[in-house]
XYZ file of C-alpha atoms in Angstrom:
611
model
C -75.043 21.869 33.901
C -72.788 20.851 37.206
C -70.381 18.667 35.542
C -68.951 17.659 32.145
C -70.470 14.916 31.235
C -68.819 13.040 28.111
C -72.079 14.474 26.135
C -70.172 17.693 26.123
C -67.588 18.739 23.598
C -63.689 18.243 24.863
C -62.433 19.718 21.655
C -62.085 23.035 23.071
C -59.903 21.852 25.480
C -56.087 22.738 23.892
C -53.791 19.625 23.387
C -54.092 18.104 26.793
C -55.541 19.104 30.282
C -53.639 19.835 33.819
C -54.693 17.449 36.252
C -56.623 19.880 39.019
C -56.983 23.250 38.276
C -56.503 25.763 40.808
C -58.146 29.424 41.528
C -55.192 31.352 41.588
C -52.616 28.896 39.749
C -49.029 28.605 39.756
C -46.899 28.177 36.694
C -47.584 29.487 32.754
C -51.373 31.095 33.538
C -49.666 33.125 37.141
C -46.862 33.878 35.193
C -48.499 35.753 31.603
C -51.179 37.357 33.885
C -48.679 38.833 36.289
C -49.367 42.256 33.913
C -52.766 42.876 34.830
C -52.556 40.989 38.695
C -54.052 44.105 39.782
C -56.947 44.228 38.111
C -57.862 40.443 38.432
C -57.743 41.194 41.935
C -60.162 44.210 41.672
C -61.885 42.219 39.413
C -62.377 39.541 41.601
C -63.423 41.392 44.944
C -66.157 43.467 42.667
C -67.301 39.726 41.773
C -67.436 38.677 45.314
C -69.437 41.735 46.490
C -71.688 41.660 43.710
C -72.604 37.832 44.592
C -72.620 38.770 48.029
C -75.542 41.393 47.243
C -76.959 38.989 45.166
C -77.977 36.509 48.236
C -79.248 39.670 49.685
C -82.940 39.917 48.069
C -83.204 35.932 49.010
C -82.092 36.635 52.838
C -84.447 39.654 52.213
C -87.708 37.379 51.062
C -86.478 34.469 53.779
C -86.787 37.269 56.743
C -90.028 39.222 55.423
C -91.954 35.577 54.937
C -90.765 34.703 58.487
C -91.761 37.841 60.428
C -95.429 37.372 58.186
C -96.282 33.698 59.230
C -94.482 34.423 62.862
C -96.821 37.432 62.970
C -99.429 36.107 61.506
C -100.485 33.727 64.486
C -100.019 36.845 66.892
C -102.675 39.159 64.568
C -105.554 36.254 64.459
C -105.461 36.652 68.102
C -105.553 40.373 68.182
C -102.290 41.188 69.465
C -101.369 45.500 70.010
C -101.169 47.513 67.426
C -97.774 48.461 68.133
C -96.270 45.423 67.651
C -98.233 45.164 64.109
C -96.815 48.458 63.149
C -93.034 47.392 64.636
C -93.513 43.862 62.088
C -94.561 46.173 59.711
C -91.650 48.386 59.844
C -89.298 45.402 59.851
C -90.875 43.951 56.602
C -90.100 47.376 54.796
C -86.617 47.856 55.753
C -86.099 44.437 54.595
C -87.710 45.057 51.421
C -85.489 48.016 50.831
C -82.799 45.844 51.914
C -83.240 43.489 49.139
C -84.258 46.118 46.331
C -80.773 47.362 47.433
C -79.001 44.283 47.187
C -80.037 43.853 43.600
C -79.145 46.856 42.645
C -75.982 47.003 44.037
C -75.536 43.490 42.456
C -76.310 45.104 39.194
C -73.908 47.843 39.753
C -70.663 45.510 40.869
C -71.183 42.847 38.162
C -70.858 45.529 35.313
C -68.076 46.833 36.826
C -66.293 43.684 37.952
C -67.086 42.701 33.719
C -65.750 45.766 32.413
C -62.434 45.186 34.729
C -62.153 41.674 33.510
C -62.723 42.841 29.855
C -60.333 45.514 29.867
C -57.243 43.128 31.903
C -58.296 40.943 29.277
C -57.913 42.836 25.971
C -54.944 44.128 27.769
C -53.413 40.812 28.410
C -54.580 39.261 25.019
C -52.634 42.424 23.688
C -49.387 42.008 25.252
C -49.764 38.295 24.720
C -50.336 38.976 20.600
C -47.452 41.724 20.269
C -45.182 39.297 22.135
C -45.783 35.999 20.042
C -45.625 38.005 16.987
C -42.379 39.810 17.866
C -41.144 36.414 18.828
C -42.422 34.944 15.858
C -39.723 37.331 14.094
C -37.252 35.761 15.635
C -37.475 32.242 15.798
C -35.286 30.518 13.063
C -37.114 30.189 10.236
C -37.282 26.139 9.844
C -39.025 26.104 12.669
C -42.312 27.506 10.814
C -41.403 24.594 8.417
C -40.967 22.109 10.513
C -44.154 22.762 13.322
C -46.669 24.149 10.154
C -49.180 26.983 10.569
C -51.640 25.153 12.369
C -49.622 25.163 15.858
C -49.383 28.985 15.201
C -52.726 29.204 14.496
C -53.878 27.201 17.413
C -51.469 29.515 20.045
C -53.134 32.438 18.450
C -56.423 32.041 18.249
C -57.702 28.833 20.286
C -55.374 29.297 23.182
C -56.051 33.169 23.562
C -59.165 32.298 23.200
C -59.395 29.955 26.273
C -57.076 32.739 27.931
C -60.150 34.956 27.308
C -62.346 33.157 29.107
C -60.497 32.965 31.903
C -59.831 36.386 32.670
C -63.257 38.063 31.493
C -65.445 34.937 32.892
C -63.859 32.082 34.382
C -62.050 33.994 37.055
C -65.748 35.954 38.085
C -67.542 33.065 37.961
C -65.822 30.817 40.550
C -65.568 33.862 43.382
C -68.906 35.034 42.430
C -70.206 31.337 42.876
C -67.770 30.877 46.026
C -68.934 33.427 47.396
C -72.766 33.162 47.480
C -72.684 29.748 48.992
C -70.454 30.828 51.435
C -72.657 33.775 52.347
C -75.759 31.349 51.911
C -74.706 28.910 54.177
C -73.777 31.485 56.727
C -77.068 32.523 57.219
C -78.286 29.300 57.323
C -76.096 28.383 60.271
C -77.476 31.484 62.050
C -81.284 30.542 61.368
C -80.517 26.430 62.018
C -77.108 24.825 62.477
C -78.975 21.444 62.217
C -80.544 22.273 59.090
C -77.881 23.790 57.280
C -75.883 20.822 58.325
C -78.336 19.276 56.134
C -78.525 21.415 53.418
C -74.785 21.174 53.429
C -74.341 17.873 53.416
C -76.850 17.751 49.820
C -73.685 19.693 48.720
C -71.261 17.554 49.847
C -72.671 14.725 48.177
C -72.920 16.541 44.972
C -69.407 17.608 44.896
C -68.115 14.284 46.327
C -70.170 12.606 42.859
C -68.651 15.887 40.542
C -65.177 14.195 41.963
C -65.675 10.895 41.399
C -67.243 11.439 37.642
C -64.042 14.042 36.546
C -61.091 11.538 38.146
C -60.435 10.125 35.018
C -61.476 13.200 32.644
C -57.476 14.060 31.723
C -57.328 10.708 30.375
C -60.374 10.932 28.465
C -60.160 14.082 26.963
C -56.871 13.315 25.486
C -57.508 10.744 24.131
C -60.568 12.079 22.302
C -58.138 15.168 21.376
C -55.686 12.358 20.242
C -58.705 11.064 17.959
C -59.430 14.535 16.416
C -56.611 15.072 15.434
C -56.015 11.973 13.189
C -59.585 12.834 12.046
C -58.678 16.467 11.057
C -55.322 15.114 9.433
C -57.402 12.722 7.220
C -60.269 15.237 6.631
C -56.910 17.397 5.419
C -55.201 15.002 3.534
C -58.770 13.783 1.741
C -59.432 17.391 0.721
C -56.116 18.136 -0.590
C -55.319 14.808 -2.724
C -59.647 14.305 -3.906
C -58.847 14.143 -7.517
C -56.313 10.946 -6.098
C -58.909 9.358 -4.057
C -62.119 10.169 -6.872
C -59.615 8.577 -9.296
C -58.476 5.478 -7.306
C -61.810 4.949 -5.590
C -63.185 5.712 -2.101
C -61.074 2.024 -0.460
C -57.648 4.207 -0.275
C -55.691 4.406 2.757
C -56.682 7.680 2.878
C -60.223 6.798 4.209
C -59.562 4.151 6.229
C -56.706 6.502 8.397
C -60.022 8.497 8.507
C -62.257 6.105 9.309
C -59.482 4.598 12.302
C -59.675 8.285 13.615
C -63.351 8.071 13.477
C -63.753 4.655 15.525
C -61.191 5.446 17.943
C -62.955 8.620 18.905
C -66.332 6.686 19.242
C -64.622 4.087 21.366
C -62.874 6.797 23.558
C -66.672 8.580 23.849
C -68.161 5.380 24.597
C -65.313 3.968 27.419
C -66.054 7.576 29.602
C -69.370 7.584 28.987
C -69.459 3.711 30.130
C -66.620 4.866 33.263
C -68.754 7.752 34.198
C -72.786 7.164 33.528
C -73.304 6.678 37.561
C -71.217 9.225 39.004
C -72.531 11.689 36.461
C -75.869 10.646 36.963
C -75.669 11.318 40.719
C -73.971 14.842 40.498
C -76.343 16.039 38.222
C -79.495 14.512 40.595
C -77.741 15.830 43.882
C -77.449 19.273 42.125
C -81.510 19.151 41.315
C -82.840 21.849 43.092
C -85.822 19.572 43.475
C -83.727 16.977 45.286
C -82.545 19.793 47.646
C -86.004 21.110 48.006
C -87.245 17.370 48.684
C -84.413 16.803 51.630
C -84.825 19.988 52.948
C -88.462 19.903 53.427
C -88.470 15.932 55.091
C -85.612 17.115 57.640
C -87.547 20.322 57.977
C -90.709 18.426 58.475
C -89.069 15.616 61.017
C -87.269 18.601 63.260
C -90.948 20.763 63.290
C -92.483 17.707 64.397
C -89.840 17.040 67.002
C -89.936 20.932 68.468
C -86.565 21.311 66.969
C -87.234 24.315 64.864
C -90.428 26.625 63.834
C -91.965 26.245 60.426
C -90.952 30.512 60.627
C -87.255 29.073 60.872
C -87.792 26.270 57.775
C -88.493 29.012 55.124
C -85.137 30.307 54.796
C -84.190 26.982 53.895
C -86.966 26.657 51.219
C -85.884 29.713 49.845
C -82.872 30.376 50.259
C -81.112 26.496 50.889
C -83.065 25.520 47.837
C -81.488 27.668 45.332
C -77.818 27.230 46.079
C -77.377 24.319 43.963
C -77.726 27.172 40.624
C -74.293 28.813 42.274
C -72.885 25.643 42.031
C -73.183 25.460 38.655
C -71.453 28.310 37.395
C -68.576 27.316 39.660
C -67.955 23.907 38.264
C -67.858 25.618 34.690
C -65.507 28.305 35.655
C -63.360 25.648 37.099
C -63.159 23.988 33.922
C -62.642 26.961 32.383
C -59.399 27.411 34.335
C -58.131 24.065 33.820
C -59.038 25.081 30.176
C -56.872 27.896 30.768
C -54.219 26.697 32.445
C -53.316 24.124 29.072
C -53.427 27.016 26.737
C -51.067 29.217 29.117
C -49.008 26.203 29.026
C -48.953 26.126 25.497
C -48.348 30.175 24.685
C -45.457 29.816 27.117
C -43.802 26.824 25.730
C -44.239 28.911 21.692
C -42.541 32.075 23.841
C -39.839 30.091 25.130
C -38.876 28.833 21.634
C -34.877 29.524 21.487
C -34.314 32.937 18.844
C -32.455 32.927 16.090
C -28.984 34.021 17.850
C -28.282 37.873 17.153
C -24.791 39.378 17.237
C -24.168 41.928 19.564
C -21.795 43.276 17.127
C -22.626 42.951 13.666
C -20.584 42.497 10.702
C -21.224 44.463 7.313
C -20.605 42.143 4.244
C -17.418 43.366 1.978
C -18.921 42.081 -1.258
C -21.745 38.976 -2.236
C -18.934 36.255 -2.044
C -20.483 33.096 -0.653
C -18.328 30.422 1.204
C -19.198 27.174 2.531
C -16.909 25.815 4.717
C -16.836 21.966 6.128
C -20.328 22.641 6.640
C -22.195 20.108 8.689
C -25.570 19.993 9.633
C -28.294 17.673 11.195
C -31.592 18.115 12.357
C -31.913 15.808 15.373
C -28.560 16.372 16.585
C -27.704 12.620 15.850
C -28.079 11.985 12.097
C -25.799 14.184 9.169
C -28.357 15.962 6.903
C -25.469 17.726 5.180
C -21.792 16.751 5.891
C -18.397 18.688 5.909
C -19.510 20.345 2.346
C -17.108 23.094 1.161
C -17.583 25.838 -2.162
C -17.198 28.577 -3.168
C -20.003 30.940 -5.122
C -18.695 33.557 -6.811
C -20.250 36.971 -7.659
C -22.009 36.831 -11.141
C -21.945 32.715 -11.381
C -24.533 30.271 -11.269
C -23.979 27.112 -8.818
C -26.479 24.641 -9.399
C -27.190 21.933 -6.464
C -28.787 18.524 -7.976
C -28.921 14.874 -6.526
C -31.189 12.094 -5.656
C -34.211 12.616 -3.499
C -33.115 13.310 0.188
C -29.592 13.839 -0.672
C -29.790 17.251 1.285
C -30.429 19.904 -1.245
C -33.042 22.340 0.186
C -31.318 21.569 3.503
C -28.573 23.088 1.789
C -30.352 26.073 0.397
C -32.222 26.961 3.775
C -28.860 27.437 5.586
C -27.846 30.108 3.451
C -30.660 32.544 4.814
C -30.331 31.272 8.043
C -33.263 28.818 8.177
C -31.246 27.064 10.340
C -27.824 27.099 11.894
C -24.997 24.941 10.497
C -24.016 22.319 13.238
C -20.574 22.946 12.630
C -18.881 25.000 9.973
C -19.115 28.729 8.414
C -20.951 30.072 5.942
C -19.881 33.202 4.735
C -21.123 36.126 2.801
C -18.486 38.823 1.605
C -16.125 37.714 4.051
C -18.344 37.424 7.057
C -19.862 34.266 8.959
C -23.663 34.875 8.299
C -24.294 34.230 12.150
C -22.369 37.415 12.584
C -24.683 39.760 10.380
C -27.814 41.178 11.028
C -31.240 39.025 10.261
C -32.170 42.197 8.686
C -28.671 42.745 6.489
C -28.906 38.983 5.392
C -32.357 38.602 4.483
C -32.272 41.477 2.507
C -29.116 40.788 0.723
C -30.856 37.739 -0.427
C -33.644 36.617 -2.719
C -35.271 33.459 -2.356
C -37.858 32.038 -4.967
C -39.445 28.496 -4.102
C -41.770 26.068 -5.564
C -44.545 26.914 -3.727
C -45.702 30.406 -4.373
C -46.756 32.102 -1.424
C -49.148 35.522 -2.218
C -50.779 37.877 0.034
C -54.294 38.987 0.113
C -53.453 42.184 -1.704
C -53.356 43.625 -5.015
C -50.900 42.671 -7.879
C -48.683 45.854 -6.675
C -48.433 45.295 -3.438
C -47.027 41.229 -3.629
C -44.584 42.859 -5.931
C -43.834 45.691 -4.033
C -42.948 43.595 -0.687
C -39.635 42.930 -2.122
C -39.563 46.985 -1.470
C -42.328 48.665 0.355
C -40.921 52.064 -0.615
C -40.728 51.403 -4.725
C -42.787 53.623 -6.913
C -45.147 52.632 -9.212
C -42.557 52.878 -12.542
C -40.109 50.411 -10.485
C -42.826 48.047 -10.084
C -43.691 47.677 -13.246
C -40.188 47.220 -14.954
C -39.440 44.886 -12.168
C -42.881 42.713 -13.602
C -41.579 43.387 -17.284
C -38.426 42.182 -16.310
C -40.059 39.338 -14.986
C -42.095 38.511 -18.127
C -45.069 38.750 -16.176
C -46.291 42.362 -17.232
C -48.639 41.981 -20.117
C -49.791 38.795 -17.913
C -50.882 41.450 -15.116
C -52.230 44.380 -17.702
C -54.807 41.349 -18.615
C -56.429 40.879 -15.125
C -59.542 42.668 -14.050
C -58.463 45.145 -12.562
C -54.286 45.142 -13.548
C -51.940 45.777 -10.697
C -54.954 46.955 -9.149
C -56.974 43.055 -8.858
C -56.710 41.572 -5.569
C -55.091 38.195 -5.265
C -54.850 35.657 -2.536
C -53.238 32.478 -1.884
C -54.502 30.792 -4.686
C -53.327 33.790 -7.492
C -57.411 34.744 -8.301
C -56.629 33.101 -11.717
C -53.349 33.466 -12.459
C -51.469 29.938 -13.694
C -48.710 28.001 -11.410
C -46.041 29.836 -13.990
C -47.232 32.992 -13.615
C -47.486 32.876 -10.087
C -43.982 32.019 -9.886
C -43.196 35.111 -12.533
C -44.732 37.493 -10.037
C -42.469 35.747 -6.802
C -39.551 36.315 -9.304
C -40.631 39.918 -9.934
C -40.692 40.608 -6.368
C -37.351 39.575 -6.013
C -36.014 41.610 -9.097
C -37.722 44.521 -7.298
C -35.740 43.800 -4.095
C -32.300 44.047 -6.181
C -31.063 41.575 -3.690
C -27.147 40.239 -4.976
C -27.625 36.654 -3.821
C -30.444 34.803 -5.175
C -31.299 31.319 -3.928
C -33.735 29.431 -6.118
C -35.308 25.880 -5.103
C -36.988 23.691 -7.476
C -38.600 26.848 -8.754
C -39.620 25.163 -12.013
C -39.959 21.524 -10.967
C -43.964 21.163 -11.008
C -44.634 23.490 -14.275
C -45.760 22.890 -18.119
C -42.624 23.313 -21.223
C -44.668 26.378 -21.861
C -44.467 28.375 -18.429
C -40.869 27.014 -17.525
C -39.546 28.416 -20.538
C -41.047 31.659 -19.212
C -40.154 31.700 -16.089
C -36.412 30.340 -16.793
C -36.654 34.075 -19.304
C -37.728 35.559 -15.703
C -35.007 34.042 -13.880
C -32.599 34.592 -16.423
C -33.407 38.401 -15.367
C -32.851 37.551 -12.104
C -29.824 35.962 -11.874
C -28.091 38.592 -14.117
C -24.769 39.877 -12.446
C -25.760 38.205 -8.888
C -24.170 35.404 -6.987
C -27.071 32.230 -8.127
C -27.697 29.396 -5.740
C -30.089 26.903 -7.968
C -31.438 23.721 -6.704
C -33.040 22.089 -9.750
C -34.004 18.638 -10.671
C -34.447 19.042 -14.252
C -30.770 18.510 -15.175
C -31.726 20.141 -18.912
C -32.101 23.833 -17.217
C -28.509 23.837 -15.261
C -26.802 23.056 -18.112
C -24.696 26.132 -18.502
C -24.030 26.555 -14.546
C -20.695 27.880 -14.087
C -20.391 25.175 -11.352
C -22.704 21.800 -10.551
C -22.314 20.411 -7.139
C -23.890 16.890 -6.750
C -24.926 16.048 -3.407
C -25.288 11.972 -2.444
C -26.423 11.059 0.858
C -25.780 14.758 2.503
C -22.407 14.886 1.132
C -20.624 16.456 -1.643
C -20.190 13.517 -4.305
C -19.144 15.488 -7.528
C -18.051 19.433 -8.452
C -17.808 20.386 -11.985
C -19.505 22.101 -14.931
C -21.804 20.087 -17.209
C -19.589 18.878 -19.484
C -16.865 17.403 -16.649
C -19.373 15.736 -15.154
C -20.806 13.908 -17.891
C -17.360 12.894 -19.203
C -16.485 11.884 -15.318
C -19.163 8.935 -15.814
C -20.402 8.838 -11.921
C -23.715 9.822 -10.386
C -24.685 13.018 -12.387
C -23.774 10.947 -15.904
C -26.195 8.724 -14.595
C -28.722 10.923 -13.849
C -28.910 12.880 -17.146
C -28.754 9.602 -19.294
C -31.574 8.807 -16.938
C -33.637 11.521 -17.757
C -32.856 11.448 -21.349
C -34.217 8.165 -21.456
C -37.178 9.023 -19.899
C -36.519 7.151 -16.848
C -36.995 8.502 -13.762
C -33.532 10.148 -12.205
């Protein structure tokens, strides 16, 4: 294959392509394989030796078929001995010659490859432990915000196109370089004329490659465009099937689906339709039998004209003929840099993701005292998702956080672990602004229990025990009987022993949640942050896990976002948030006999209505 045709998949190609990729590029790819510069370069002049002794065994059959058929005119008419044995002589040594040259070849491409594989699991190495490490300490919304599937692309698909790059890519185009340049060297010396020729097949070729790729960055993003509404849908089908089975297979769902679908097949079809003559051309100019064709009528036309010797047209036949299969390999490592080049692009732009801010002196917390003060906050930088809010939580009381939908809740809750930074305002804990403490000190001073469960591919023990790796076995388990999620565990397979993974092998939505609360228990953090924990269970496994978190919230300072107003009930304090701003502070009781938007809600919900 000499060019990329539409027939050939673009989904490989990460989020959108550079423009004209480049050997030795400038920008993201120079910059995150500055490391190992040294050994692409090593790697690179093995490459071009090894494809220089690769020509070698072609120059080598070229020369030995022209001494036979120039000698072979001079034996019929019983020419010396001498000069038979010289010819004879000469055809050895250039047998040896190319025996030689393909061994040697043998020799430098293994060890160019093994250069290129090492700089490359080198690379990929450094390029892993850095994007991990700076993983760590990116705020935490961000993961919410961007979703696991942009991580997952930056480590996996874009290493992987950095992979072919360094331990292919890179060794293809200067092998390929090379052996045309060496090729048509010797071609000049047997017949400028004819290599002109041979040249100019080339030339052709490559002019065609150009004109079929001019418009293949448009193209292949908006195919990329196209998959990716089509992967959304597929998503969103999967996910919500009992929805579509029950409503029927016309849903919105399908048709998004079905858009993604047509405007792929219309992006396919418009390069296909842009490109089906240039294509066409390239891939007939790069024929070996088209370059075997021209060079044997110009061959023909200059031995008929006394312009050359049919001893000087071999080299062409052999040699000429067979330089269209370097080009090859050097289109496809060009597009394997320009593959490159858009996943560098993309690594770099995950690594240059602004950290969490660290102190350079950090504060120790006097006490688990939690203050909110004026605290404003806003995603975009232009609207208010939380504004000038102000409280107090006190050690051993339960706040409660409740409001409409939107009104700024688990915006609320993420700022206290530093999900995000307030906008303006401090949040304190025991007398020191949370942006002054260690990620470390904070996190572990709090516990955070959500809606969605989130379990590791382990065993029972060890989703518990990451609350704290170091807790023995005895500490485990009172932390799951404290939990009321014990004789729940003792039931499985296998008991603390059975494996789990995302899904809980088994285990029901409550009792997942009963083994997040258990972890936390275990990590005897004083502030405890709970959102919506019970919102999508059954009466039976929210009155066990609100037994669970009663455990939990014993003696600690209790953040609880909850929109069941039934289970806040006896909150030492109730904050209701309208619109991002505080609207109402007071305990149950207050608020109902206040009449304003919490009365409103609970009579709502007591009525069955929706709140």
């Amino acid at each position: 294959m000499t060019a990329l045709s539409p027939s050939q998949d673009p989904a490989a190609v990460p989020d959108a392509l550079p423009a004209r990729p480049r050997l030795l590029p400038s920008g993201p790819l120079a910059r995150l394989l500055r490391p190992v510069r040294g050994h692409l370069m090593t790697c690179a002049l093995l490459s071009a030796l090894g494809a220089a002794a690769g020509v070698v065994p072609y120059l080598a059959v070229a020369e030995i078929a022209r001494l036979a058929l120039g000698d072979g005119g001079a034996s019929a008419a019983g020419s010396g001995s001498g000069s038979g044995s010289g010819s004879a002589d000469t055809i050895r040594l250039w047998a040896w010659t190319g025996t030689a040259g393909a061994c040697l070849r043998l020799v430098l491409v293994l060890a160019s490859s093994r250069v290129g594989h090492y700089a490359d699991a080198e690379i990929l190495h450094r390029l892993r432990v850095r994007m991990v490490h700076h993983l760590g300490v990116v705020p935490l919304g961000w993961f919410r915000a961007s979703g696991s599937g942009l991580v997952k692309r930056r480590m996996t698909n874009d290493l992987e196109e950095m992979h072919q790059v360094i331990a292919h890519a890179l060794g293809e185009v200067i092998g390929a370089a090379t052996a045309i340049t060496v090729g048509l060297g010797y071609l000049l010396l047997v017949d400028w004329r004819m290599a002109l020729v041979t040249a100019g097949v080339l030339a052709g070729m490559a002019v065609a490659y150009r004109v079929a790729m001019r418009s293949m960055t448009e193209h292949v993003n908006r195919l990329l465009a196209a998959e990716r509404r089509i992967s959304a849908a597929a998503v969103e089908y999967a996910d919500g099937i009992a929805v579509v089975k029950a409503y029927g297979t016309g849903g919105r769902v399908l048709e998004r689906f079905d858009e993604g679908v047509c405007e792929h097949t219309a992006a396919m079809r418009a390069w296909v339709r842009q490109t089906r003559y240039s294509s066409a051309a390239s891939r007939l100019l790069a024929a070996e039998m088209t370059v075997l064709a021209v060079v044997m009528a110009a061959g023909l036309a200059f031995v008929r004209a006394d312009l050359m010797t049919m001893a000087d047209l071999l080299p062409f036949l052999v040699v000429g003929v067979g330089l269209p299969t370097s080009i090859t390999p050097a289109i496809q490592g060009a597009q394997g840099v320009r593959k490159g080049r858009a996943a560098a692009a993309g690594i770099e732009d995950l690594l240059a993701r602004p950290p969490l801010p660290r102190p350079d002196r950090p504060l120790t917390p006097q006490g688990h005292r939690v203050e909110l003060d004026r605290v404003t906050f806003s995603y975009d930088g232009v609207t208010h998702a939380l504004e000038d809010i102000s409280t107090v939580l006190e050690p051993g009381t339960v706040t409660a956080v409740v409001g409409p939908s939107g009104a700024g809740k688990s915006t609320l809750a993420g700022l206290l672990p530093r999900f995000h930074d307030v906008t303006s305002g401090t949040i304190q804990l025991g007398g020191a602004d949370i942006r002054a403490l260690d990620t470390t000190t904070l996190l572990s001073s709090m516990a955070l229990v959500f809606q969605d469960v989130v379990l590791l591919h382990d065993t029972v023990r060890e989703n518990i025990r990451l609350g704290r790796p170091g807790a023995g076995e005895e500490e485990v388990r009172k932390a799951a009987e404290a939990a009321h999620v014990h004789d729940v565990i003792e039931a499985l397979p296998q008991g603390y022993d059975t494996v789990l993974d995302s899904g809980g092998a088994g285990l029901s939505g409550g009792e997942r949640q009963r083994l997040t609360i258990a972890r936390c228990i275990l990590s005897g953090a004083p502030v405890v942050v709970l959102d919506e924990a019970t919102a999508s269970l059954d009466p039976d496994s929210e009155t066990a896990v609100q037994r669970a978190l009663a455990e939990l919230a014993a003696g600690r300072t209790v953040l609880v976002i909850a929109h069941r107003l039934r289970t806040i009930r006896r909150a030492d304090q109730i904050l209701v948030l309208d619109g991002g701003r505080l609207a109402e502070r007071g305990t149950h009781t207050d608020l109902l006999a206040h009449d304003g938007l919490y009365a409103r809600m609970w009579h709502a919900q007591q009525n069955g209505a929706p709140a």
